[in-house]
Coordinates of C-alpha atoms and ligand atoms in Angstrom, one line a residue:
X26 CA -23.5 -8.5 7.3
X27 CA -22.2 -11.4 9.0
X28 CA -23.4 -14.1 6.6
X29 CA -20.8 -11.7 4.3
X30 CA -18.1 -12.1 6.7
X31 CA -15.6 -14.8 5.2
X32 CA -17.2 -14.1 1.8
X33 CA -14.3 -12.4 0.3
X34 CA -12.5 -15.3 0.8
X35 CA -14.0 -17.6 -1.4
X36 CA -14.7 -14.7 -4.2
X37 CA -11.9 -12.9 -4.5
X38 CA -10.6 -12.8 -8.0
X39 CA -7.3 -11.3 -10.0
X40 CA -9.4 -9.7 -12.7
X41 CA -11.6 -7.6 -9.9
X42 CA -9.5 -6.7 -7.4
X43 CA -7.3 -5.8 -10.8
X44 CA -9.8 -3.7 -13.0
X45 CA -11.3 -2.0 -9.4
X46 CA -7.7 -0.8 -9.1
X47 CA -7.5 0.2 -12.4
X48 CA -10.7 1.9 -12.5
X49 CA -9.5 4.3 -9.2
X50 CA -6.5 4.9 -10.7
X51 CA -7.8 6.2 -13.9
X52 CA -10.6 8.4 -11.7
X53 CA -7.8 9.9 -9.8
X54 CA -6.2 10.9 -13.0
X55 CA -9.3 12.5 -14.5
X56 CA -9.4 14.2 -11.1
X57 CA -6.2 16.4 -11.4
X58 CA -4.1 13.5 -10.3
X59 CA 0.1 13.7 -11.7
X60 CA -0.7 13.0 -15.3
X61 CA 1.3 15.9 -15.7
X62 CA 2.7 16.6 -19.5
X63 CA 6.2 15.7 -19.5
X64 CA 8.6 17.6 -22.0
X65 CA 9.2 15.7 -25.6
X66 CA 13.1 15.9 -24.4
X67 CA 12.0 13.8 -21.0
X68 CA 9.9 11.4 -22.9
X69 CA 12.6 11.0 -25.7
X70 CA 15.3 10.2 -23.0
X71 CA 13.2 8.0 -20.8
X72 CA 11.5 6.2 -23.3
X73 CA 14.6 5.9 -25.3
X74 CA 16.6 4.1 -22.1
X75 CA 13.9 1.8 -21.3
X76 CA 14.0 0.3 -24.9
X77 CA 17.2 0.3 -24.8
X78 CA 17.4 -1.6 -21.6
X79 CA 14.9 -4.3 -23.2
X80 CA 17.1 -4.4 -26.4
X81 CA 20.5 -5.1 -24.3
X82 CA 19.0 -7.4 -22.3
X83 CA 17.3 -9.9 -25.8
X84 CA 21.3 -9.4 -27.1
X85 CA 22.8 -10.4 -23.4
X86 CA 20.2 -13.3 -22.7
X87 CA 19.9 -14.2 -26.5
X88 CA 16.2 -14.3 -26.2
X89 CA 14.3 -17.2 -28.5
X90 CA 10.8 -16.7 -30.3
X91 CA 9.5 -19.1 -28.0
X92 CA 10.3 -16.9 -24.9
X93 CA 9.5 -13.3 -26.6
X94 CA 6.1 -14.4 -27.2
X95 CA 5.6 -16.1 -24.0
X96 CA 6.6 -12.2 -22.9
X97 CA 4.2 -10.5 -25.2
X98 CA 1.2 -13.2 -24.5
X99 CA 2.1 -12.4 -20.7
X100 CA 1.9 -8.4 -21.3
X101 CA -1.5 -8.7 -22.6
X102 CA -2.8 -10.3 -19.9
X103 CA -1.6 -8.0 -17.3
X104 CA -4.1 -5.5 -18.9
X105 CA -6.6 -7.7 -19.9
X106 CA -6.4 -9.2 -15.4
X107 CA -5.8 -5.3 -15.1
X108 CA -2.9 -5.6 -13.3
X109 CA -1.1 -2.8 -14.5
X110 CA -1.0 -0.8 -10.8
X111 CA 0.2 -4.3 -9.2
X112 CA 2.6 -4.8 -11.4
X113 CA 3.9 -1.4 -11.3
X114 CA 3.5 -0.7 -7.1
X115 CA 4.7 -4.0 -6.5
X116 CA 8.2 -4.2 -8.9
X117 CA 9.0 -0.3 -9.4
X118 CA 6.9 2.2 -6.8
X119 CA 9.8 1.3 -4.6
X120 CA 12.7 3.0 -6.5
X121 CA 10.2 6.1 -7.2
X122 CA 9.5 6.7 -3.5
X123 CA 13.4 6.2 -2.8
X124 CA 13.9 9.1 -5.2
X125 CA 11.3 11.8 -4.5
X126 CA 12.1 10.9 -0.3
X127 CA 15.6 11.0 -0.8
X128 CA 15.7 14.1 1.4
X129 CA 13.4 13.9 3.4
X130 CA 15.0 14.6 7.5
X131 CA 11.3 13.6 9.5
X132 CA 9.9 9.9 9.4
X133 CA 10.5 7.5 6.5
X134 CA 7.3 6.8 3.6
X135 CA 7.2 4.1 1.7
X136 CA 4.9 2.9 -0.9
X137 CA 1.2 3.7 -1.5
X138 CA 0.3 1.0 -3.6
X139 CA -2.9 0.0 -5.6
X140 CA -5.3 0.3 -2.8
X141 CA -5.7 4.0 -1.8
X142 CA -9.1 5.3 -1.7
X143 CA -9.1 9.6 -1.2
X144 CA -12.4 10.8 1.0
X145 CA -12.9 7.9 3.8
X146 CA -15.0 8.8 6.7
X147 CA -14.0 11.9 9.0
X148 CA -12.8 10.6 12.8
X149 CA -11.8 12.3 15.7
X150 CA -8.3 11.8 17.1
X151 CA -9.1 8.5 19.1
X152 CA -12.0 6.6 17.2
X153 CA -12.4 3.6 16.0
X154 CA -12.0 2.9 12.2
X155 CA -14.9 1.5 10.5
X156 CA -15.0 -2.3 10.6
X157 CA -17.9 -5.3 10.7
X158 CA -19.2 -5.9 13.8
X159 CA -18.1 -9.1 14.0
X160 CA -14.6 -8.2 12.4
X161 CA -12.3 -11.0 13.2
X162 CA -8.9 -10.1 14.1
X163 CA -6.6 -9.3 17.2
X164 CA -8.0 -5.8 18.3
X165 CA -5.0 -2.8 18.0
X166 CA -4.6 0.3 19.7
X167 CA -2.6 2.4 17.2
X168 CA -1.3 5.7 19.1
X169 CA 1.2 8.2 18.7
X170 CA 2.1 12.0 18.3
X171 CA 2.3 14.0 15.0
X172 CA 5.1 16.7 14.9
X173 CA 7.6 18.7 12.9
X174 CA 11.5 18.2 12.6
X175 CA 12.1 20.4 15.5
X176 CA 9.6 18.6 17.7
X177 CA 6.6 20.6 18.1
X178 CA 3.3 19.4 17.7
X179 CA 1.1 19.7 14.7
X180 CA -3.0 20.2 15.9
X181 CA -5.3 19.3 13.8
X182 CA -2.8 16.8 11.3
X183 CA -5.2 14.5 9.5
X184 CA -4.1 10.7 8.9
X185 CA -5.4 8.9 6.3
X186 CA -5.3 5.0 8.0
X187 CA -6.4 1.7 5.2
X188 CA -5.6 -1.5 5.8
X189 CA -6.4 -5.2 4.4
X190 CA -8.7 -7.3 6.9
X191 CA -7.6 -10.3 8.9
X192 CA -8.1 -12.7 5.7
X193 CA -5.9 -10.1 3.6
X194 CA -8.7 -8.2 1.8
X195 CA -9.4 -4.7 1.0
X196 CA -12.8 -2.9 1.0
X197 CA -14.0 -1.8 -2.6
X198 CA -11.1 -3.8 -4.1
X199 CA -11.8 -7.7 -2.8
X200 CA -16.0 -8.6 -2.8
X201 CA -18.5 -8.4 0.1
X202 CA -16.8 -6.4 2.2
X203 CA -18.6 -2.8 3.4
X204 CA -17.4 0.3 1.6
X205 CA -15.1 1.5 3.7
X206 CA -14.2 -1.3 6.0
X207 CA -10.9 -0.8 7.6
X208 CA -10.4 2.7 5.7
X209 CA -10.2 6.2 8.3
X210 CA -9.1 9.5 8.2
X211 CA -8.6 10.9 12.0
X212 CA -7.9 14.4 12.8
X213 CA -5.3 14.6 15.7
X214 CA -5.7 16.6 18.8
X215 CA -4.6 20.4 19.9
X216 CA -1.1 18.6 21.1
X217 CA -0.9 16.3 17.7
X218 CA -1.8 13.1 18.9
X219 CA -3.6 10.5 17.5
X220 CA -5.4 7.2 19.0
X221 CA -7.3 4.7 17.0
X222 CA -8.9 1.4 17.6
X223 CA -8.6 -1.1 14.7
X224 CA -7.7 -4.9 14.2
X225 CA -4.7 -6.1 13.5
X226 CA -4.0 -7.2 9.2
X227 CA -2.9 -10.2 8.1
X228 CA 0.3 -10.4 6.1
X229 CA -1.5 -9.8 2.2
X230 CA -0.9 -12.5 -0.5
X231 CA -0.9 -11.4 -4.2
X232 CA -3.6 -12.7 -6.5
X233 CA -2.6 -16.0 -7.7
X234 CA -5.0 -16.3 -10.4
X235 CA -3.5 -13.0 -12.2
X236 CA -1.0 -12.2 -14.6
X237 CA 1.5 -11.1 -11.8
X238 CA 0.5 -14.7 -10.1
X239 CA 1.4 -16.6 -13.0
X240 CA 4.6 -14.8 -13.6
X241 CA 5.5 -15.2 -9.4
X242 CA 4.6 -19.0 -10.2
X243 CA 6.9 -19.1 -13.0
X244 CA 9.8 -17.5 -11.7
X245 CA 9.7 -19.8 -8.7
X246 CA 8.9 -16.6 -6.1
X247 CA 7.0 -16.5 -3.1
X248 CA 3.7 -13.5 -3.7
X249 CA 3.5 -12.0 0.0
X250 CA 3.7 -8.9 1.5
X251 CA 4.4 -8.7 5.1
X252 CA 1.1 -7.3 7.6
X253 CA 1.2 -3.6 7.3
X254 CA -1.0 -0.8 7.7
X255 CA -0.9 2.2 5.5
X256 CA -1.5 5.8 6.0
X257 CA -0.8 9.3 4.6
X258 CA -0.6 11.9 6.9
X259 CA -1.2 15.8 6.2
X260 CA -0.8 18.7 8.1
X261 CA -0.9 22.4 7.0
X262 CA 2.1 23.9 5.5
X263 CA 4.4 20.7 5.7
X264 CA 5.1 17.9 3.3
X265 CA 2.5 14.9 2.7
X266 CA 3.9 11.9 4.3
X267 CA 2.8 8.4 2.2
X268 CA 4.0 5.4 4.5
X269 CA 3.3 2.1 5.9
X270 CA 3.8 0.3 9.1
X271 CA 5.2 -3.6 10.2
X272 CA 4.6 -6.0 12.8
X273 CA 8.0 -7.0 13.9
X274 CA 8.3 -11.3 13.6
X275 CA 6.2 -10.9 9.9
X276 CA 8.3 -14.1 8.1
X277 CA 8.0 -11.6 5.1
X278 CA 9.4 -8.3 6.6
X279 CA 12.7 -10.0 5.4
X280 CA 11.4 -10.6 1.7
X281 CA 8.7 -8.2 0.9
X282 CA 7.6 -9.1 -2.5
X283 CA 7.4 -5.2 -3.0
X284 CA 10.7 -4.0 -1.6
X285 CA 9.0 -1.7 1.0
X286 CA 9.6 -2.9 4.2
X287 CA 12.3 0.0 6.0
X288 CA 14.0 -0.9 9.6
X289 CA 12.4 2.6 10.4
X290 CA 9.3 1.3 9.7
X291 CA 8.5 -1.6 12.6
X292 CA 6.3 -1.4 15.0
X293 CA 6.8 -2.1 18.8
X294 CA 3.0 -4.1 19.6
X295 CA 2.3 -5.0 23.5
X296 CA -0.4 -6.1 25.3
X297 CA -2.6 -3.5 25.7
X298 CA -3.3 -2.8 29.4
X299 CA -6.4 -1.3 29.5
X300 CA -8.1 -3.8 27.3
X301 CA -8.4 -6.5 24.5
X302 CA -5.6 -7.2 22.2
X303 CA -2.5 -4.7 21.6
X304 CA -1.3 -1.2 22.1
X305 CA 1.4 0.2 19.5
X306 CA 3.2 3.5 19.5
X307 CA 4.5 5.5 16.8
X308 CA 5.0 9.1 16.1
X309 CA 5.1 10.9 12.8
X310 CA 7.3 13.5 11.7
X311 CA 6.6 15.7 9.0
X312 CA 9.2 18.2 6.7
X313 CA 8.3 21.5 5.9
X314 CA 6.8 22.3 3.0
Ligands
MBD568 C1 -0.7 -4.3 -1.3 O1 -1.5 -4.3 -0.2 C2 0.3 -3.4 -1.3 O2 0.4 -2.6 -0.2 C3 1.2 -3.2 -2.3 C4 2.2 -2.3 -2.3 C5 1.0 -4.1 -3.4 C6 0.0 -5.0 -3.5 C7 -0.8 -5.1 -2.4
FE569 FE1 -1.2 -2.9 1.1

């Protein structure tokens, strides 16, 4: 594998990380995923205010030709670079997750994202997340406790743990990277805690060679996304938790291109004492169901 290493790097492309994102979406639809049937009345309102929003907005900006088909040219390419979920995760998923969390009393979520994979291999509380053997990247102790709102423990809470490599890359979305590189779910212990070994992420730049690149160019925007790591944890009879975590001094933690980054959120690294690298703490607490 090593001669694969640093192979993502030259080979990643828009259109592939875009239609592999796609492509998962669309199997986790056909799977029983939320595309539930929403009520004519629903679809008539919603549908109704966002062409109405459009329409106010050509009126308010007096749109030209010129600029409304440089819009639909650019719409067609997001599907043809599939870049539909990036699109959608990076400039809306925020305001979603803000409205179905809006009550929630335990830890803070945040965004999933395009690049959740379901069924990653099965870990014990304190193993070590699949990665290269030579994986480059500051080694990370990530540890913690999973409980409810009144503090006691949750056994056996299972957290789902992906995160991009330390060039930026996710498994089975970037190329010649192992399948489920940097991709775990661990089972906590009998008191709810958790302990796993993994590398620290770099922060995670957005395609540049994609339709969402070429509008970021346009506009004049920066395309990054602070480090993070993601998870969703579960634990019987409480509510799914979809969240990610930051490294505090991340120059984009401030600007987030997708609005995700909470104060909640930051992590607390420090040398780790028993070994290589960095030890982090953070404990997750879940609603009831
Ligand atoms: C990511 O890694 C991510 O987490 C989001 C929300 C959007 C694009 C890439
Ligand atoms: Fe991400």
């Amino acid at each position: 594998m090593s001669e694969n290493s640093f192979q993502s790097e030259v080979t990643a492309k828009a259109a592939e990380s875009g239609a592999n994102a796609s492509a998962r979406f669309r199997e986790r639809q056909a799977q029983g995923g939320s595309t539930a049937a929403v009520d004519q009345e629903r679809v008539a309102l919603l549908a109704g205010k966002a062409i109405k929003a459009l329409n106010d907005l050509v009126i308010e900006e007096q749109l030209s030709y010129e600029e409304y088909n440089a819009f639909k040219a650019w719409l067609i390419k997001v599907g043809e670079d599939g870049e539909w979920p990036l699109f959608l995760d990076v400039w809306l998923e925020h305001s979603v997750e803000e409205v179905a969390n809006a009550d929630r009393e335990g830890s803070k979520g945040t965004i999933e994202g395009p690049y959740y994979l379901g069924g990653s291999p099965e870990l014990e509380w304190n193993g070590t997340i699949p990665m290269r053997e030579d994986e480059p990247g500051t080694p990370l102790v990530f540890k913690g406790q999973v409980t409810a709102v009144d503090g006691t423990p949750l056994p056996g809470a299972k957290l789902e743990l992906w995160h991009a490599d330390n060039l930026g890359f996710y498994s089975q979305f970037a190329p010649g990277l192992p399948e489920w590189n940097l991709r775990g779910t661990f089972t906590a212990n009998d008191n709810g805690e958790y302990e796993i070994h993994t590398i620290r992420p770099a922060p995670y730049q957005i395609p540049t060679d994609g339709a969402c690149g070429q509008l970021i160019a346009a506009a004049g925007w920066h395309a990054w996304r602070p480090a993070h790591l993601h998870f969703k944890v579960h634990a019987p009879e409480h509510q799914l938790i979809t969240s990610q975590l930051y490294f505090p001094g991340d120059p984009h933690n401030d600007d987030d291109i997708a609005s995700a980054v909470k104060p909640e959120l930051l992590l607390d690294p420090q040398p780790n004492p028993d070994g290589e690298g960095e030890v982090t703490v953070y404990d997750f607490v879940l609603d009831p169901a």
